[in-house]
PDB file of C-alpha atoms and ligand atoms in Angstrom:
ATOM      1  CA  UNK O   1     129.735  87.435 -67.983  1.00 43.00           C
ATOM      2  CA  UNK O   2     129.160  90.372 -70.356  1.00 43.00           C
ATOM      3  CA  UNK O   3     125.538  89.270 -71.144  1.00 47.00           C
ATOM      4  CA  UNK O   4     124.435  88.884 -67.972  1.00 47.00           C
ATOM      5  CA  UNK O   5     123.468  90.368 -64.803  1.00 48.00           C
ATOM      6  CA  UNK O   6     125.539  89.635 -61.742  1.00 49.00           C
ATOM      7  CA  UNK O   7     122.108  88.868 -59.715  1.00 54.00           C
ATOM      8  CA  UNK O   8     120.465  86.560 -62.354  1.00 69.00           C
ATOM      9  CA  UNK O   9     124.070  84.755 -63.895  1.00 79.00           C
ATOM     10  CA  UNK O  10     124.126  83.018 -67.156  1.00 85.00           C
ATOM     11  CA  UNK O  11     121.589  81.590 -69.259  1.00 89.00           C
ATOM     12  CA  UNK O  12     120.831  77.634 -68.636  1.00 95.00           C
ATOM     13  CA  UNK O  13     124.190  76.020 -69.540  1.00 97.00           C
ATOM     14  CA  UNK O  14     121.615  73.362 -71.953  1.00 98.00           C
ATOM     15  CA  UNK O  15     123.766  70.762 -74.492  1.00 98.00           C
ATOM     16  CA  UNK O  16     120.938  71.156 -77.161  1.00 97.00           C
ATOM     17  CA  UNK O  17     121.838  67.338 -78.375  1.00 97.00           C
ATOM     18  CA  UNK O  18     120.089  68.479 -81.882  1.00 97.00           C
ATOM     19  CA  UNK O  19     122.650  70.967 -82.134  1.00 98.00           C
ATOM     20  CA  UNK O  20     124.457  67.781 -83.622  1.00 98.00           C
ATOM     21  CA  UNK O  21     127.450  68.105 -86.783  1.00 98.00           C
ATOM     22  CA  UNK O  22     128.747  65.149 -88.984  1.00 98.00           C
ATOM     23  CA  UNK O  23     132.037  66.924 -89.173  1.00 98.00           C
ATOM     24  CA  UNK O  24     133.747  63.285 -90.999  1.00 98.00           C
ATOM     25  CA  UNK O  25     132.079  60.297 -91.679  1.00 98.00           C
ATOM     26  CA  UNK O  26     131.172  58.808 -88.169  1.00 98.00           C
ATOM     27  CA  UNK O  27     132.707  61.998 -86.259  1.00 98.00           C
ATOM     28  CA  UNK O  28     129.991  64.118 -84.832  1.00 98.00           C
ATOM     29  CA  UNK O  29     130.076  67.243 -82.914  1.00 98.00           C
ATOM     30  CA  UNK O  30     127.436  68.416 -80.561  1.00 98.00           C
ATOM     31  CA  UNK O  31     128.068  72.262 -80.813  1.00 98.00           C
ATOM     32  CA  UNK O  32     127.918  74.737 -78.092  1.00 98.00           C
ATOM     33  CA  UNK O  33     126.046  77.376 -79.943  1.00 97.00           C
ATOM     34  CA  UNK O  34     127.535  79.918 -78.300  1.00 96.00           C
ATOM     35  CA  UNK O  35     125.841  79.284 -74.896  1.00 97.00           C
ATOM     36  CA  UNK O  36     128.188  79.971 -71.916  1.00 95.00           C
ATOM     37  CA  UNK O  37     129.313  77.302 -69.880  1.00 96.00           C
ATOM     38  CA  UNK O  38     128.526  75.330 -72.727  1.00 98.00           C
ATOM     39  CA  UNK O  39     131.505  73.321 -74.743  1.00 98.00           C
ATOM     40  CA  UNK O  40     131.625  71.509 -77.873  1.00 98.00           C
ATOM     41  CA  UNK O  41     130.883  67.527 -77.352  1.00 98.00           C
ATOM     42  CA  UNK O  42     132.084  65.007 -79.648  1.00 98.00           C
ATOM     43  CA  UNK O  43     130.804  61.329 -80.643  1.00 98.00           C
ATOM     44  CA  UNK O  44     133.313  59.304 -83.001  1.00 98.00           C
ATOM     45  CA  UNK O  45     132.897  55.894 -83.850  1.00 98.00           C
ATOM     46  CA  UNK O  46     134.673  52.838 -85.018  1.00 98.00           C
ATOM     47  CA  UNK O  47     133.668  49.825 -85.845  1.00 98.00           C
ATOM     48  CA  UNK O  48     133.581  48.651 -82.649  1.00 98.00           C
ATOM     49  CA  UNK O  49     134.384  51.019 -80.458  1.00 98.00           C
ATOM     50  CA  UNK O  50     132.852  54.837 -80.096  1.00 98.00           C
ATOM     51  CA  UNK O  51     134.299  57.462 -77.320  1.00 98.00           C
ATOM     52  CA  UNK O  52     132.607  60.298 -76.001  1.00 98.00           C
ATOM     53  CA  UNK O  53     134.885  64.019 -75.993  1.00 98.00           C
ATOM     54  CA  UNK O  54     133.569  66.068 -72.700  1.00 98.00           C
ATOM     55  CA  UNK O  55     130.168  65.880 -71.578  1.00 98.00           C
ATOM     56  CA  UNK O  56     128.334  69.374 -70.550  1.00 98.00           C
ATOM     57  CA  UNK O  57     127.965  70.298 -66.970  1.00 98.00           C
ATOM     58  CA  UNK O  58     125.535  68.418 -64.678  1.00 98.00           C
ATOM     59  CA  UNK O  59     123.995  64.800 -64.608  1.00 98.00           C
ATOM     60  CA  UNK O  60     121.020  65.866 -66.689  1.00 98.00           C
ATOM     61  CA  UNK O  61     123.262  67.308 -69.152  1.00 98.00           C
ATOM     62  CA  UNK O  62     125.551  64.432 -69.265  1.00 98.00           C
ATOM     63  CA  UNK O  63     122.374  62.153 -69.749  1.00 98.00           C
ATOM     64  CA  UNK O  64     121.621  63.650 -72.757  1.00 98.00           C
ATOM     65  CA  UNK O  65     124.901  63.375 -74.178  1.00 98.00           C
ATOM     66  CA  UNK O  66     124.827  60.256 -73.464  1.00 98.00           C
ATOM     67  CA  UNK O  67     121.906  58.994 -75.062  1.00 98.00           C
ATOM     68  CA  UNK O  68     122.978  60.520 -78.182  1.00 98.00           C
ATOM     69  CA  UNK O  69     126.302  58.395 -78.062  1.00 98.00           C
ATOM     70  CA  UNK O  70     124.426  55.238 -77.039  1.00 98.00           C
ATOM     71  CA  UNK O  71     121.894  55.900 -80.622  1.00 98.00           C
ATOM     72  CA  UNK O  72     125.181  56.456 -83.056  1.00 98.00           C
ATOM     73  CA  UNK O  73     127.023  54.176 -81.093  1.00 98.00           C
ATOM     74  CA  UNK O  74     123.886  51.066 -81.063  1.00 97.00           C
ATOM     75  CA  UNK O  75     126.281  48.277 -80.026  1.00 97.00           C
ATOM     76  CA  UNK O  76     129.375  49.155 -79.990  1.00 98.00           C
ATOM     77  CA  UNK O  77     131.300  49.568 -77.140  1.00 98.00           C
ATOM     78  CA  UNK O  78     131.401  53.124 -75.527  1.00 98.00           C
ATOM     79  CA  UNK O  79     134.149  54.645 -73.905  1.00 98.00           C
ATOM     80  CA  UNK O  80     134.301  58.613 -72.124  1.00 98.00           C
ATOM     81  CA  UNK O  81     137.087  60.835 -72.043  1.00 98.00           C
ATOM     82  CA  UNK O  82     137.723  64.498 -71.370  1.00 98.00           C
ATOM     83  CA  UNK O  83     139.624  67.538 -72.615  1.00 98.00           C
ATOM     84  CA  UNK O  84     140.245  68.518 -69.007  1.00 97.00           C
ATOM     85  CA  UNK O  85     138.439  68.212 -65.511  1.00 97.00           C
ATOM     86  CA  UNK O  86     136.876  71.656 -65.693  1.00 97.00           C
ATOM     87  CA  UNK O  87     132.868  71.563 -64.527  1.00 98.00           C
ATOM     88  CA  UNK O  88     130.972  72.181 -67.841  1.00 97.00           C
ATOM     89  CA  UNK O  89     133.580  70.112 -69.675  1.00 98.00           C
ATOM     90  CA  UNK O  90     133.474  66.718 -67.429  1.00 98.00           C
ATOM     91  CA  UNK O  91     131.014  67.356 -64.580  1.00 98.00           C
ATOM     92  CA  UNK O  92     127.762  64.775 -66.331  1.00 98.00           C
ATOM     93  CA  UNK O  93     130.642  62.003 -66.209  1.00 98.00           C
ATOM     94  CA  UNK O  94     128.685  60.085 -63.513  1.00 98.00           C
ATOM     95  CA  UNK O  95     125.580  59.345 -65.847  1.00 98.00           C
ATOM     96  CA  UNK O  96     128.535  57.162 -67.805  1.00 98.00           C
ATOM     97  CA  UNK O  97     130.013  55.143 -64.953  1.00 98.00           C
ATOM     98  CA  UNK O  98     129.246  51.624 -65.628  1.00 97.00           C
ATOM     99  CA  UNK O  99     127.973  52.621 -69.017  1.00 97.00           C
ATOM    100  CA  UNK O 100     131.445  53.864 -70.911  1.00 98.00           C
ATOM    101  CA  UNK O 101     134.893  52.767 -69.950  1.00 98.00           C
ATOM    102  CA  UNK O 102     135.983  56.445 -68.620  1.00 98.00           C
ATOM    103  CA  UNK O 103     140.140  57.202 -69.559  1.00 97.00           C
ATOM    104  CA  UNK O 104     141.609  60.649 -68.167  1.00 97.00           C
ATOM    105  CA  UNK O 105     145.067  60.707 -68.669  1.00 97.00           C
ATOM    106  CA  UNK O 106     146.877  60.679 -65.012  1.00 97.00           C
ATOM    107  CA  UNK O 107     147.247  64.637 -64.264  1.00 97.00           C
ATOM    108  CA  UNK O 108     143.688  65.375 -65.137  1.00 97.00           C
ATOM    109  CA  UNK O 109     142.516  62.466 -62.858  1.00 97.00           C
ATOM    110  CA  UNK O 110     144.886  64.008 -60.026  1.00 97.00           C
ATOM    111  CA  UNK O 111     143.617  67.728 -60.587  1.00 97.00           C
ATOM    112  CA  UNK O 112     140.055  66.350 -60.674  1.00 97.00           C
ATOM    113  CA  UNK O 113     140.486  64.876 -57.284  1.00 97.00           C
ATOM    114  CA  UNK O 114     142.310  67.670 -55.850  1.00 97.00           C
ATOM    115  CA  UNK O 115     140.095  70.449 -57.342  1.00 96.00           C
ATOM    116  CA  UNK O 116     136.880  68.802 -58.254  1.00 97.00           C
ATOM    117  CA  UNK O 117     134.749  69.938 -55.133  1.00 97.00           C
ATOM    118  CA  UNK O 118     136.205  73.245 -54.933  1.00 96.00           C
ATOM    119  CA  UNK O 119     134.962  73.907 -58.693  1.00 96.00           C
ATOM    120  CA  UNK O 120     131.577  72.421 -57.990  1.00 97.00           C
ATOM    121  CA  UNK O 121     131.275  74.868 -54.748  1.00 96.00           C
ATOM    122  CA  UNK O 122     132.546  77.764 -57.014  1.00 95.00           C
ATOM    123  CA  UNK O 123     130.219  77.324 -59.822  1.00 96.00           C
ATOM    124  CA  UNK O 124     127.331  76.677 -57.834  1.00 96.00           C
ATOM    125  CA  UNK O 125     127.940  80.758 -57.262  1.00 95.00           C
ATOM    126  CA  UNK O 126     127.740  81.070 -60.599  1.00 94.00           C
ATOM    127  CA  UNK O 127     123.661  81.960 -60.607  1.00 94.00           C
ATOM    128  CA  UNK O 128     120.473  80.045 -60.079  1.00 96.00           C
ATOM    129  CA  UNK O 129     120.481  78.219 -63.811  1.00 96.00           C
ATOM    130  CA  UNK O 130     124.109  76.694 -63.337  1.00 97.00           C
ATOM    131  CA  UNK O 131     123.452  75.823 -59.790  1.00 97.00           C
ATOM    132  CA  UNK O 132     120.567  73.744 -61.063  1.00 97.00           C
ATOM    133  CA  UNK O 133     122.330  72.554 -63.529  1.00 98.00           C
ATOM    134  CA  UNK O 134     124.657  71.168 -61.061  1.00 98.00           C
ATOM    135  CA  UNK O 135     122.476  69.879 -58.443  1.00 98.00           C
ATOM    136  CA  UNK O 136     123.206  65.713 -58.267  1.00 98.00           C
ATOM    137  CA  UNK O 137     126.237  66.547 -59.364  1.00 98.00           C
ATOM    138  CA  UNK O 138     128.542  63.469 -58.270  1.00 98.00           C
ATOM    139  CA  UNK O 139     132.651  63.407 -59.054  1.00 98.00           C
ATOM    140  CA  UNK O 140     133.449  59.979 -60.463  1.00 97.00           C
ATOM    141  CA  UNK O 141     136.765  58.761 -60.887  1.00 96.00           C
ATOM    142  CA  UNK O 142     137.973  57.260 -64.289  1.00 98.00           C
ATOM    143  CA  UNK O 143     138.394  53.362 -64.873  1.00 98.00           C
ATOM    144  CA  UNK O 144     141.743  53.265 -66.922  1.00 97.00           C
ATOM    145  CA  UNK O 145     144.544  56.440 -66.647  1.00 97.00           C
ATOM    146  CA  UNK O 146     147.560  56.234 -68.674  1.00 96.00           C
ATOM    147  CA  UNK O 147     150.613  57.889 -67.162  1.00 91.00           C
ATOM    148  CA  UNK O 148     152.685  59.548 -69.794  1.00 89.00           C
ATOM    149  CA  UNK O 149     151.919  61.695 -72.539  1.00 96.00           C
ATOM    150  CA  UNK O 150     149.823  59.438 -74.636  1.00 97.00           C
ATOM    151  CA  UNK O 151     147.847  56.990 -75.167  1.00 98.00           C
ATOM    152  CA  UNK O 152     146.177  55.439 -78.600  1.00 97.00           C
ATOM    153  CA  UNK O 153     142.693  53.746 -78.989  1.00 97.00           C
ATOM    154  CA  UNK O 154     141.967  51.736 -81.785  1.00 98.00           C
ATOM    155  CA  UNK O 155     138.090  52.387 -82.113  1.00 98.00           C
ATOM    156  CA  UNK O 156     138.085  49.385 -84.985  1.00 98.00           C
ATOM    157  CA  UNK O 157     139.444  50.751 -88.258  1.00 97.00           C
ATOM    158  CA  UNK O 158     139.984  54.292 -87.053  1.00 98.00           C
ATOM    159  CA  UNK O 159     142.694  55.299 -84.548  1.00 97.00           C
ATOM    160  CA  UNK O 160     142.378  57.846 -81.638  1.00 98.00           C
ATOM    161  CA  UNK O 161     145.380  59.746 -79.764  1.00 98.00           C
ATOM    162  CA  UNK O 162     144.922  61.271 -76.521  1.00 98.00           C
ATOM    163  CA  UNK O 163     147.510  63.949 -76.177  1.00 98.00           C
ATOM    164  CA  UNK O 164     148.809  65.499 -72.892  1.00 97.00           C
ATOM    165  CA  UNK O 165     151.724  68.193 -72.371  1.00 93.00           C
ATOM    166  CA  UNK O 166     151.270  68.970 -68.589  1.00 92.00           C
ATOM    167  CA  UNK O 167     150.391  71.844 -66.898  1.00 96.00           C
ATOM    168  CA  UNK O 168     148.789  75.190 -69.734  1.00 97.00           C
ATOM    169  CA  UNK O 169     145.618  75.583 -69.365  1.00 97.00           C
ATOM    170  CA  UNK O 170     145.091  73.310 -66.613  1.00 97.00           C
ATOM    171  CA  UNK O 171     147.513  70.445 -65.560  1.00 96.00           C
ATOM    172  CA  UNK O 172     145.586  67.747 -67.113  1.00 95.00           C
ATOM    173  CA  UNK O 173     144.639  69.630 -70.617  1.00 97.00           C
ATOM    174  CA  UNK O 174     144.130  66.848 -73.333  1.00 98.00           C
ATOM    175  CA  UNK O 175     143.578  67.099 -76.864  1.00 98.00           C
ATOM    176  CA  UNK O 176     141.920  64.321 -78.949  1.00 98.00           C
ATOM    177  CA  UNK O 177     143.642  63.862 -82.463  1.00 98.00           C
ATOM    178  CA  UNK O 178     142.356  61.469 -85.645  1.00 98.00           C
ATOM    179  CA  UNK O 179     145.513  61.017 -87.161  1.00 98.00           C
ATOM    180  CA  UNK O 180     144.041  59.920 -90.466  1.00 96.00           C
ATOM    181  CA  UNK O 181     141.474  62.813 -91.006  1.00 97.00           C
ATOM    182  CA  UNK O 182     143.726  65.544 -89.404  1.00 98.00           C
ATOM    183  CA  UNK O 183     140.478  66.540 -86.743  1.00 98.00           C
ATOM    184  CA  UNK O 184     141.721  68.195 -83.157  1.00 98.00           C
ATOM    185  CA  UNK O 185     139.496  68.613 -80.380  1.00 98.00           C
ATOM    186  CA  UNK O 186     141.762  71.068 -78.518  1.00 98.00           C
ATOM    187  CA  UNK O 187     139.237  71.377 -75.344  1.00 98.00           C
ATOM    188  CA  UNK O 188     140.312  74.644 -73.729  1.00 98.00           C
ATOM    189  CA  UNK O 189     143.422  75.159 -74.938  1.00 98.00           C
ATOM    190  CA  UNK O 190     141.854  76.828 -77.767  1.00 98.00           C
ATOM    191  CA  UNK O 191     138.713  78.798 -78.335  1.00 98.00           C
ATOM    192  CA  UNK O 192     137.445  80.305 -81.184  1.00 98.00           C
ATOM    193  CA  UNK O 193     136.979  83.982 -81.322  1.00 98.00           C
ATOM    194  CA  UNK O 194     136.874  83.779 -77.622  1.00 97.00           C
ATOM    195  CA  UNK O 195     139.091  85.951 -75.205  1.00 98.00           C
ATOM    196  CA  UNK O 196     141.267  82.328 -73.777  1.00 97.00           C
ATOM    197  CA  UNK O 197     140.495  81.415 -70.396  1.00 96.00           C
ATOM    198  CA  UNK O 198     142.602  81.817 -67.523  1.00 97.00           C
ATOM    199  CA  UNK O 199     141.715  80.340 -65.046  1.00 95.00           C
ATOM    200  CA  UNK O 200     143.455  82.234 -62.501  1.00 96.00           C
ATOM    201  CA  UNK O 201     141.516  82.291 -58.765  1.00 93.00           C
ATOM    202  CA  UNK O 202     144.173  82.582 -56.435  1.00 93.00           C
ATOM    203  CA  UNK O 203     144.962  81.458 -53.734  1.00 89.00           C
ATOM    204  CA  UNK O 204     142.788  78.335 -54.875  1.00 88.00           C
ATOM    205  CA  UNK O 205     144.266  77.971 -58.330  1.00 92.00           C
ATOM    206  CA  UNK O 206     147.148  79.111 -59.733  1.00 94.00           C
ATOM    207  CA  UNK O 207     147.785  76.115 -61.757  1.00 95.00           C
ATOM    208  CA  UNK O 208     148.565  77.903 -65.449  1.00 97.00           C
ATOM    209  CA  UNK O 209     151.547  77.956 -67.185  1.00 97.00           C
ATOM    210  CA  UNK O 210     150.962  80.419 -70.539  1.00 97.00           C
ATOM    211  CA  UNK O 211     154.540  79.851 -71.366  1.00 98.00           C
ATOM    212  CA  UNK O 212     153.413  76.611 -71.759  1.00 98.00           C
ATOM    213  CA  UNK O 213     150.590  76.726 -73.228  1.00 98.00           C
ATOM    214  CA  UNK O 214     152.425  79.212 -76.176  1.00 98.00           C
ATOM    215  CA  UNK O 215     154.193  76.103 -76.936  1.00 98.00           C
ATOM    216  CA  UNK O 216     151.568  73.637 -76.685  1.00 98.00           C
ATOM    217  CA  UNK O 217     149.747  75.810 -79.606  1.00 98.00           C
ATOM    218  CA  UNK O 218     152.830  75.921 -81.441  1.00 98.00           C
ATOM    219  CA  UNK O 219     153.115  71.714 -81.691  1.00 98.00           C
ATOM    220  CA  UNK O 220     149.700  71.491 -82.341  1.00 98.00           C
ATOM    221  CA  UNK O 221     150.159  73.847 -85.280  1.00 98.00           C
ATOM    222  CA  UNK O 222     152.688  71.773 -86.597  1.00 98.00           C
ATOM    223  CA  UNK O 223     150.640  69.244 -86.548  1.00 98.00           C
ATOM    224  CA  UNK O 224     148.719  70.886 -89.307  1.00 98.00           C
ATOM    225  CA  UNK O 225     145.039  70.201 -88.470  1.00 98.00           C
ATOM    226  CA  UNK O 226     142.234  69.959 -91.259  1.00 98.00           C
ATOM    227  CA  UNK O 227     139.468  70.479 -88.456  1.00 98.00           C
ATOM    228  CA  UNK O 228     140.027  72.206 -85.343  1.00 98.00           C
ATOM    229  CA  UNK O 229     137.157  71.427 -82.790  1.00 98.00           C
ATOM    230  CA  UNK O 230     137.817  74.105 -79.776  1.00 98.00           C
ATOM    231  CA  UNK O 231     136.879  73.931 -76.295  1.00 98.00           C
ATOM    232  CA  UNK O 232     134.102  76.777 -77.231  1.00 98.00           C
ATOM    233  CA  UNK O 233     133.080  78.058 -80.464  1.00 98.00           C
ATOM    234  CA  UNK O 234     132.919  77.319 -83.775  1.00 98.00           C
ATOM    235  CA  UNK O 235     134.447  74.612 -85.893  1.00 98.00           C
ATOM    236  CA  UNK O 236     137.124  75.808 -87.655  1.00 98.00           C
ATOM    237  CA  UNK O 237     141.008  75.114 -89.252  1.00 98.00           C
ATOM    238  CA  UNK O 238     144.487  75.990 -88.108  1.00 98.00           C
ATOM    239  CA  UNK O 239     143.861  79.766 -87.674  1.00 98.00           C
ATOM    240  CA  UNK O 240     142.473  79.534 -84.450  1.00 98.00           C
ATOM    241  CA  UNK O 241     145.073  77.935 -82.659  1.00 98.00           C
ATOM    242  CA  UNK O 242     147.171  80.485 -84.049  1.00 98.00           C
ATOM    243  CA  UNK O 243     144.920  83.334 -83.360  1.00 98.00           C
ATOM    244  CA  UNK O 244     145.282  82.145 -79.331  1.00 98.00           C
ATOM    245  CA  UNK O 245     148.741  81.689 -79.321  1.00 98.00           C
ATOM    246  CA  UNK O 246     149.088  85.010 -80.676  1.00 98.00           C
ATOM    247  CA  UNK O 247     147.006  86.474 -78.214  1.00 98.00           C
ATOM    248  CA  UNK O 248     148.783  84.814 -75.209  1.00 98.00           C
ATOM    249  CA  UNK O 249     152.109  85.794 -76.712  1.00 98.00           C
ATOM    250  CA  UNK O 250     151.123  89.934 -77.071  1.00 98.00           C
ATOM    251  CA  UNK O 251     149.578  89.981 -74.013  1.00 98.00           C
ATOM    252  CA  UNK O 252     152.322  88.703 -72.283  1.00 97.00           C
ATOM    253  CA  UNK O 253     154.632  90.852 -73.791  1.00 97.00           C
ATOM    254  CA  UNK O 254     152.511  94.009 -73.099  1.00 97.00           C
ATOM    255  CA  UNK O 255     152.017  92.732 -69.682  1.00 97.00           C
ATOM    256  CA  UNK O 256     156.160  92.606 -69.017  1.00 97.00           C
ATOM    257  CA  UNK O 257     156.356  96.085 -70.218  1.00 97.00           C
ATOM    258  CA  UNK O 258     153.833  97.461 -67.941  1.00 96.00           C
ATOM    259  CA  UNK O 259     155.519  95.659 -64.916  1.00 96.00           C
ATOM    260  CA  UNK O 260     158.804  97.117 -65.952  1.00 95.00           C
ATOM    261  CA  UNK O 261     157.003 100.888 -65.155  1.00 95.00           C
ATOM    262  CA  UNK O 262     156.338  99.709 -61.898  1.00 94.00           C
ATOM    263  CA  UNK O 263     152.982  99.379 -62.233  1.00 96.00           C
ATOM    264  CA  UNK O 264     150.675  97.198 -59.857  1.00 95.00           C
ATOM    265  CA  UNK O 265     148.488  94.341 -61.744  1.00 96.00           C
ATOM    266  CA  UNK O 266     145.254  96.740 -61.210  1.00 97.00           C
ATOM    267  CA  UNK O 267     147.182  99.032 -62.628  1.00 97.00           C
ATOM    268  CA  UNK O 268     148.004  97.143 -65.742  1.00 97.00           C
ATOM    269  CA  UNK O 269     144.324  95.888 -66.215  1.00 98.00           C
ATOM    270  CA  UNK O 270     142.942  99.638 -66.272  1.00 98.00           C
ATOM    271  CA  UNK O 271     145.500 100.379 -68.809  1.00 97.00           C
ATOM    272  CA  UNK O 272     145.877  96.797 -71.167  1.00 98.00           C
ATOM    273  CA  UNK O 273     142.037  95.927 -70.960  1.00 98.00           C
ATOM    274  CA  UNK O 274     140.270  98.280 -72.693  1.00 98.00           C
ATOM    275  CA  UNK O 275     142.651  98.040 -75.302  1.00 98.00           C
ATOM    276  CA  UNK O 276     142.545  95.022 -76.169  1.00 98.00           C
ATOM    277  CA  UNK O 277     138.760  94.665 -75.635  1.00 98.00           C
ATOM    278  CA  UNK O 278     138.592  97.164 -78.621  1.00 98.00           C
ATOM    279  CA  UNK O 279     141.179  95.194 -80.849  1.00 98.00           C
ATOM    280  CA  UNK O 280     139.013  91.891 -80.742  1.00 97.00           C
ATOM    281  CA  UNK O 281     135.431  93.697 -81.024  1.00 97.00           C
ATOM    282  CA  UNK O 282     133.838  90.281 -82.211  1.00 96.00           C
ATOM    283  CA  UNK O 283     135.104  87.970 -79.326  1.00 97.00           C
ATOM    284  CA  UNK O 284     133.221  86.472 -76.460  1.00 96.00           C
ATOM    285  CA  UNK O 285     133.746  86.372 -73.329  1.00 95.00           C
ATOM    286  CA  UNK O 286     136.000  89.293 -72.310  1.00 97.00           C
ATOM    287  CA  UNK O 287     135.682  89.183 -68.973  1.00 95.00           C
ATOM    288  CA  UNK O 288     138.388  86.601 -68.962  1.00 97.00           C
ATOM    289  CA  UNK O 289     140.691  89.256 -70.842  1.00 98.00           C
ATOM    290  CA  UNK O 290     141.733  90.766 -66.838  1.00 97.00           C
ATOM    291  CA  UNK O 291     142.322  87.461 -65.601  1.00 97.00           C
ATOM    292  CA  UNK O 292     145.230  86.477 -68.143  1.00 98.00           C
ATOM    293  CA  UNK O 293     146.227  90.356 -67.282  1.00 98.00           C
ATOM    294  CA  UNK O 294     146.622  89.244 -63.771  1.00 97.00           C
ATOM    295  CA  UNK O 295     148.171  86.009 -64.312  1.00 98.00           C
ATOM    296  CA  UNK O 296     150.906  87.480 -66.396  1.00 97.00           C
ATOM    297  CA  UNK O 297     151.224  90.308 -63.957  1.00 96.00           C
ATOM    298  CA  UNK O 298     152.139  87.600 -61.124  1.00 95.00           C
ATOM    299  CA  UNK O 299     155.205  86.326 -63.008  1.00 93.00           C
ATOM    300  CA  UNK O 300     158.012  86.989 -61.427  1.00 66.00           C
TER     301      UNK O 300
HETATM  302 ZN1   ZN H 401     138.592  75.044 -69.114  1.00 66.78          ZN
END
């Protein structure tokens, strides 16, 4: 991470559940202020039904999240689900089991039990603040997956669509859309003013497909969102799923011309990353700008 030191890690990975939003009436967002391994949380409610987007990272995490839904939700039923299975997006799922009725769609439930100890062994690397925030960490599976691209929850007078495409940013990458007020939680797929993650740690994952993902971003857009919640960042419209396809789309291009040179991928991070470092100076996160190098480098 670019604010840290590689012997301390990153800060705390804290949900601050006073960091809270009324975006809509009765949709709330519990923002991630900017803190890494920190995502945006939502809370919407029906009339008798309110579900829970992502979680934070860690049981104590997910415990506070949780209380907060329980207090806007008082007694209506709760129900969990995530934008994908990635640690400090769905890793505090197990303080809802038995609480919430958890719903994955059927590729994130499959990634999560094919990945899910692997990540947790990997981020516990991370530093001493997200190790702790991991310890008690237990991988829970979901109650109810739906197998194809959809599925629709009537919350009681308000509608919620659960959205998957297949394999992007992970294979299970799910976006949560309110029809009737236009609001996207995009998870992932799209960050805001953030250099998009790859997650690209071969030879343990090389699940991405930025192809993909381009056109994933480029339905979403025509859905023409009011309120774009992203994985990380701040709230915003339309512009930042187009600012991340955009990004994906240059960089792959740049990337293909390098290759044709004959250069190797380290090759084509000394020469892309600077670069493009210094054409986004107010983005986070740039560490993650060589591994989309090296992912589009692989293509064949
Ligand atoms: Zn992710």
């Amino acid at each position: 991470m670019s604010d840290t030191s590689p012997n301390v890690g990153p800060p705390p990975p804290d949900v601050d559940a006073t960091a809270i939003k009324e975006i809509a009436s009765g949709v709330f967002v519990i923002c991630d202020r900017r803190v890494p391994l920190v995502p945006n949380i939502g809370i919407i409610l029906g009339q008798e039904t309110a579900i829970v987007v992502d979680t934070g990272m860690g049981p104590a995490n997910g415990k506070k999240v949780l209380e907060t839904a329980k207090r806007l939700a008082d007694k209506r039923t709760l129900v969990l689900t995530l934008t994908h299975f990635h640690p400090e997006h769905g890793f505090g799922a197990q303080e809802f089991k038995g609480v919430a009725k958890i719903h994955y769609n059927r590729a994130q439930r499959d990634e999560l039990q094919a990945k899910g100890e692997a990540y947790l062994a990997m981020f516990k690397t991370f530093g001493p603040a997200v190790a702790a925030a991991l310890e008690g960490t237990i991988l829970v599976q979901p109650d109810w997956v739906y197998p194809g691209p959809s599925a629709k929850i009537d919350l009681g007078g308000r509608e919620v669509e659960l959205r998957t495409w297949g394999l992007a940013h992970t294979a299970g990458d799910q976006v949560v859309w309110l029809p009737e007020e236009c609001i996207l939680f995009t998870g992932d797929l799209a960050e805001e003013r953030t250099f998009p993650i790859f997650p690209w740690f071969p030879p343990n994952d090389v699940d991405i497909d930025g192809a993909h993902w381009v056109e994933v971003l480029s339905e979403l857009i025509n859905w023409k969102p009011a309120v774009v919640v992203p994985g990380h960042g701040e709230i915003g419209g339309v512009e930042i799923l187009i600012a991340v396809r955009d990004y994906i789309v240059d960089l792959r291009q740049r990337v293909r011309a390098e290759r044709k040179t004959g250069k190797d991928s380290d090759a084509i991070v000394a020469e892309l990353a600077p670069k493009i470092r210094a054409e986004h100076p107010d983005w986070f996160a740039p560490e993650w700008i060589d591994f989309a190098i090296r992912y589009h480098a692989s293509l064949s």
